[in-house]
Amino acid sequence: QVQLVESGGGLVQAGGSLRLSCKASGMIFRINNMGWYRQTPGKQRELVAQISTDGSTNYADSVKGRFTISRDNAENTVYLQMNSLKLEDTAVYYCYRKHVAMTRENWGQGTQVTVSS
């Protein structure tokens, strides 16, 4: 059974930083593309950042220059470093995996990030 367990969410003041972690199990982590998405009630889930098996990254324009996605294949973990947080970053953040070749994908349960003034 594939599991993606997020951690690191919480309350933070605007301008502050937070680091999210997603620990994967039940799969060969290194051959999966990974990503972070976020969702606010009443809105569509949106891509925040993604990182491929070769380490290439892509970011939403709204977080470019502030967020950094990274992965540690030895630890089966993907991270999202969030700096200069804004009120509009408040959302539930979800970890995502997609096998590099097979039609296999999974979502984590999500972790709440709340940015206050």
PDB file of C-alpha atoms in Angstrom:
ATOM      1  CA  GLN A   1       0.000   0.000   0.000  1.00  0.00           C
ATOM      2  CA  VAL A   2       1.430   3.340  -1.094  1.00  0.00           C
ATOM      3  CA  GLN A   3       1.491   5.988   1.602  1.00  0.00           C
ATOM      4  CA  LEU A   4       2.373   9.672   1.403  1.00  0.00           C
ATOM      5  CA  VAL A   5       2.546  11.273   4.831  1.00  0.00           C
ATOM      6  CA  GLU A   6       2.860  15.055   5.008  1.00  0.00           C
ATOM      7  CA  SER A   7       4.169  16.954   7.993  1.00  0.00           C
ATOM      8  CA  GLY A   8       5.396  20.421   8.882  1.00  0.00           C
ATOM      9  CA  GLY A   9       2.223  22.436   8.458  1.00  0.00           C
ATOM     10  CA  GLY A  10       1.020  24.893  11.048  1.00  0.00           C
ATOM     11  CA  LEU A  11       0.554  28.541  11.940  1.00  0.00           C
ATOM     12  CA  VAL A  12       3.053  31.135  10.800  1.00  0.00           C
ATOM     13  CA  GLN A  13       3.123  34.925  10.554  1.00  0.00           C
ATOM     14  CA  ALA A  14       3.255  36.667   7.199  1.00  0.00           C
ATOM     15  CA  GLY A  15       6.850  36.961   6.082  1.00  0.00           C
ATOM     16  CA  GLY A  16       7.826  33.841   7.957  1.00  0.00           C
ATOM     17  CA  SER A  17       8.966  30.430   6.762  1.00  0.00           C
ATOM     18  CA  LEU A  18       7.773  26.862   6.953  1.00  0.00           C
ATOM     19  CA  ARG A  19       9.171  23.569   5.669  1.00  0.00           C
ATOM     20  CA  LEU A  20       6.827  20.788   4.600  1.00  0.00           C
ATOM     21  CA  SER A  21       7.909  17.163   4.342  1.00  0.00           C
ATOM     22  CA  CYS A  22       6.321  14.222   2.555  1.00  0.00           C
ATOM     23  CA  LYS A  23       7.536  10.751   3.463  1.00  0.00           C
ATOM     24  CA  ALA A  24       6.700   8.069   0.913  1.00  0.00           C
ATOM     25  CA  SER A  25       6.457   4.323   1.377  1.00  0.00           C
ATOM     26  CA  GLY A  26       5.213   1.323  -0.584  1.00  0.00           C
ATOM     27  CA  MET A  27       6.886   2.364  -3.835  1.00  0.00           C
ATOM     28  CA  ILE A  28      10.279   2.852  -5.477  1.00  0.00           C
ATOM     29  CA  PHE A  29      10.567   6.545  -4.696  1.00  0.00           C
ATOM     30  CA  ARG A  30      13.372   7.408  -7.142  1.00  0.00           C
ATOM     31  CA  ILE A  31      11.292   6.469 -10.208  1.00  0.00           C
ATOM     32  CA  ASN A  32       8.377   8.695  -9.282  1.00  0.00           C
ATOM     33  CA  ASN A  33       7.767  12.316 -10.151  1.00  0.00           C
ATOM     34  CA  MET A  34       6.688  14.229  -7.056  1.00  0.00           C
ATOM     35  CA  GLY A  35       4.761  17.402  -6.438  1.00  0.00           C
ATOM     36  CA  TRP A  36       3.042  19.714  -3.991  1.00  0.00           C
ATOM     37  CA  TYR A  37      -0.475  21.021  -4.557  1.00  0.00           C
ATOM     38  CA  ARG A  38      -2.683  23.225  -2.423  1.00  0.00           C
ATOM     39  CA  GLN A  39      -6.393  23.817  -2.025  1.00  0.00           C
ATOM     40  CA  THR A  40      -8.594  26.393  -0.327  1.00  0.00           C
ATOM     41  CA  PRO A  41     -12.276  25.615   0.403  1.00  0.00           C
ATOM     42  CA  GLY A  42     -14.398  26.459  -2.636  1.00  0.00           C
ATOM     43  CA  LYS A  43     -11.435  26.598  -5.007  1.00  0.00           C
ATOM     44  CA  GLN A  44      -9.737  24.122  -7.332  1.00  0.00           C
ATOM     45  CA  ARG A  45      -6.647  22.295  -6.223  1.00  0.00           C
ATOM     46  CA  GLU A  46      -3.636  23.955  -7.832  1.00  0.00           C
ATOM     47  CA  LEU A  47      -0.086  22.912  -8.551  1.00  0.00           C
ATOM     48  CA  VAL A  48       2.459  24.626  -6.327  1.00  0.00           C
ATOM     49  CA  ALA A  49       5.674  22.875  -7.311  1.00  0.00           C
ATOM     50  CA  GLN A  50       6.847  19.661  -8.912  1.00  0.00           C
ATOM     51  CA  ILE A  51      10.122  17.805  -9.164  1.00  0.00           C
ATOM     52  CA  SER A  52      10.899  15.054 -11.645  1.00  0.00           C
ATOM     53  CA  THR A  53      13.031  11.941 -11.291  1.00  0.00           C
ATOM     54  CA  ASP A  54      16.020  13.797 -12.767  1.00  0.00           C
ATOM     55  CA  GLY A  55      15.654  16.711 -10.351  1.00  0.00           C
ATOM     56  CA  SER A  56      14.151  19.256 -12.719  1.00  0.00           C
ATOM     57  CA  THR A  57      11.612  21.563 -11.076  1.00  0.00           C
ATOM     58  CA  ASN A  58       8.605  23.672 -11.970  1.00  0.00           C
ATOM     59  CA  TYR A  59       6.755  26.268  -9.886  1.00  0.00           C
ATOM     60  CA  ALA A  60       3.505  28.165  -9.968  1.00  0.00           C
ATOM     61  CA  ASP A  61       4.083  31.831 -10.788  1.00  0.00           C
ATOM     62  CA  SER A  62       2.579  32.829  -7.450  1.00  0.00           C
ATOM     63  CA  VAL A  63       5.313  31.055  -5.467  1.00  0.00           C
ATOM     64  CA  LYS A  64       8.294  31.427  -7.792  1.00  0.00           C
ATOM     65  CA  GLY A  65      11.272  32.864  -5.946  1.00  0.00           C
ATOM     66  CA  ARG A  66       9.751  32.118  -2.540  1.00  0.00           C
ATOM     67  CA  PHE A  67       9.249  28.339  -2.470  1.00  0.00           C
ATOM     68  CA  THR A  68      11.770  25.594  -3.183  1.00  0.00           C
ATOM     69  CA  ILE A  69      10.956  21.938  -3.812  1.00  0.00           C
ATOM     70  CA  SER A  70      13.595  19.279  -3.263  1.00  0.00           C
ATOM     71  CA  ARG A  71      13.856  15.533  -2.843  1.00  0.00           C
ATOM     72  CA  ASP A  72      16.037  13.115  -0.928  1.00  0.00           C
ATOM     73  CA  ASN A  73      15.831   9.739  -2.634  1.00  0.00           C
ATOM     74  CA  ALA A  74      17.802   8.047   0.143  1.00  0.00           C
ATOM     75  CA  GLU A  75      15.104   9.100   2.614  1.00  0.00           C
ATOM     76  CA  ASN A  76      12.114   8.680   0.264  1.00  0.00           C
ATOM     77  CA  THR A  77      11.128  12.235   1.096  1.00  0.00           C
ATOM     78  CA  VAL A  78      10.135  15.339  -0.844  1.00  0.00           C
ATOM     79  CA  TYR A  79      10.295  18.781   0.776  1.00  0.00           C
ATOM     80  CA  LEU A  80       8.758  22.178   0.207  1.00  0.00           C
ATOM     81  CA  GLN A  81      10.642  25.091   1.727  1.00  0.00           C
ATOM     82  CA  MET A  82       8.291  28.064   1.946  1.00  0.00           C
ATOM     83  CA  ASN A  83       9.775  31.499   2.585  1.00  0.00           C
ATOM     84  CA  SER A  84       8.292  34.997   2.672  1.00  0.00           C
ATOM     85  CA  LEU A  85       4.865  33.527   3.310  1.00  0.00           C
ATOM     86  CA  LYS A  86       1.807  35.586   2.416  1.00  0.00           C
ATOM     87  CA  LEU A  87      -1.787  35.450   3.640  1.00  0.00           C
ATOM     88  CA  GLU A  88      -2.844  34.013   0.283  1.00  0.00           C
ATOM     89  CA  ASP A  89      -0.573  31.006   0.831  1.00  0.00           C
ATOM     90  CA  THR A  90      -3.042  29.742   3.431  1.00  0.00           C
ATOM     91  CA  ALA A  91      -4.343  26.369   2.228  1.00  0.00           C
ATOM     92  CA  VAL A  92      -4.217  22.639   2.715  1.00  0.00           C
ATOM     93  CA  TYR A  93      -1.058  21.374   1.055  1.00  0.00           C
ATOM     94  CA  TYR A  94      -1.047  17.931  -0.563  1.00  0.00           C
ATOM     95  CA  CYS A  95       1.811  15.686  -1.589  1.00  0.00           C
ATOM     96  CA  TYR A  96       1.473  13.879  -4.949  1.00  0.00           C
ATOM     97  CA  ARG A  97       3.307  11.090  -6.752  1.00  0.00           C
ATOM     98  CA  LYS A  98       3.203   9.839 -10.332  1.00  0.00           C
ATOM     99  CA  HIS A  99       5.170   6.818 -11.461  1.00  0.00           C
ATOM    100  CA  VAL A 100       7.565   7.787 -14.244  1.00  0.00           C
ATOM    101  CA  ALA A 101       6.194   5.155 -16.658  1.00  0.00           C
ATOM    102  CA  MET A 102       3.122   3.472 -15.203  1.00  0.00           C
ATOM    103  CA  THR A 103      -0.347   4.929 -14.702  1.00  0.00           C
ATOM    104  CA  ARG A 104       0.002   5.012 -10.947  1.00  0.00           C
ATOM    105  CA  GLU A 105      -0.555   8.083  -8.811  1.00  0.00           C
ATOM    106  CA  ASN A 106      -1.394   8.855  -5.204  1.00  0.00           C
ATOM    107  CA  TRP A 107      -2.223  11.760  -2.921  1.00  0.00           C
ATOM    108  CA  GLY A 108      -1.331  12.397   0.675  1.00  0.00           C
ATOM    109  CA  GLN A 109      -3.938  13.376   3.252  1.00  0.00           C
ATOM    110  CA  GLY A 110      -2.804  16.988   3.327  1.00  0.00           C
ATOM    111  CA  THR A 111      -1.380  19.340   5.909  1.00  0.00           C
ATOM    112  CA  GLN A 112      -2.841  22.721   6.872  1.00  0.00           C
ATOM    113  CA  VAL A 113      -0.759  25.860   6.433  1.00  0.00           C
ATOM    114  CA  THR A 114      -2.207  29.034   7.924  1.00  0.00           C
ATOM    115  CA  VAL A 115      -0.505  32.390   7.452  1.00  0.00           C
ATOM    116  CA  SER A 116      -1.591  35.160   9.805  1.00  0.00           C
ATOM    117  CA  SER A 117      -1.048  38.913   9.802  1.00  0.00           C
TER     118      SER A 117
END
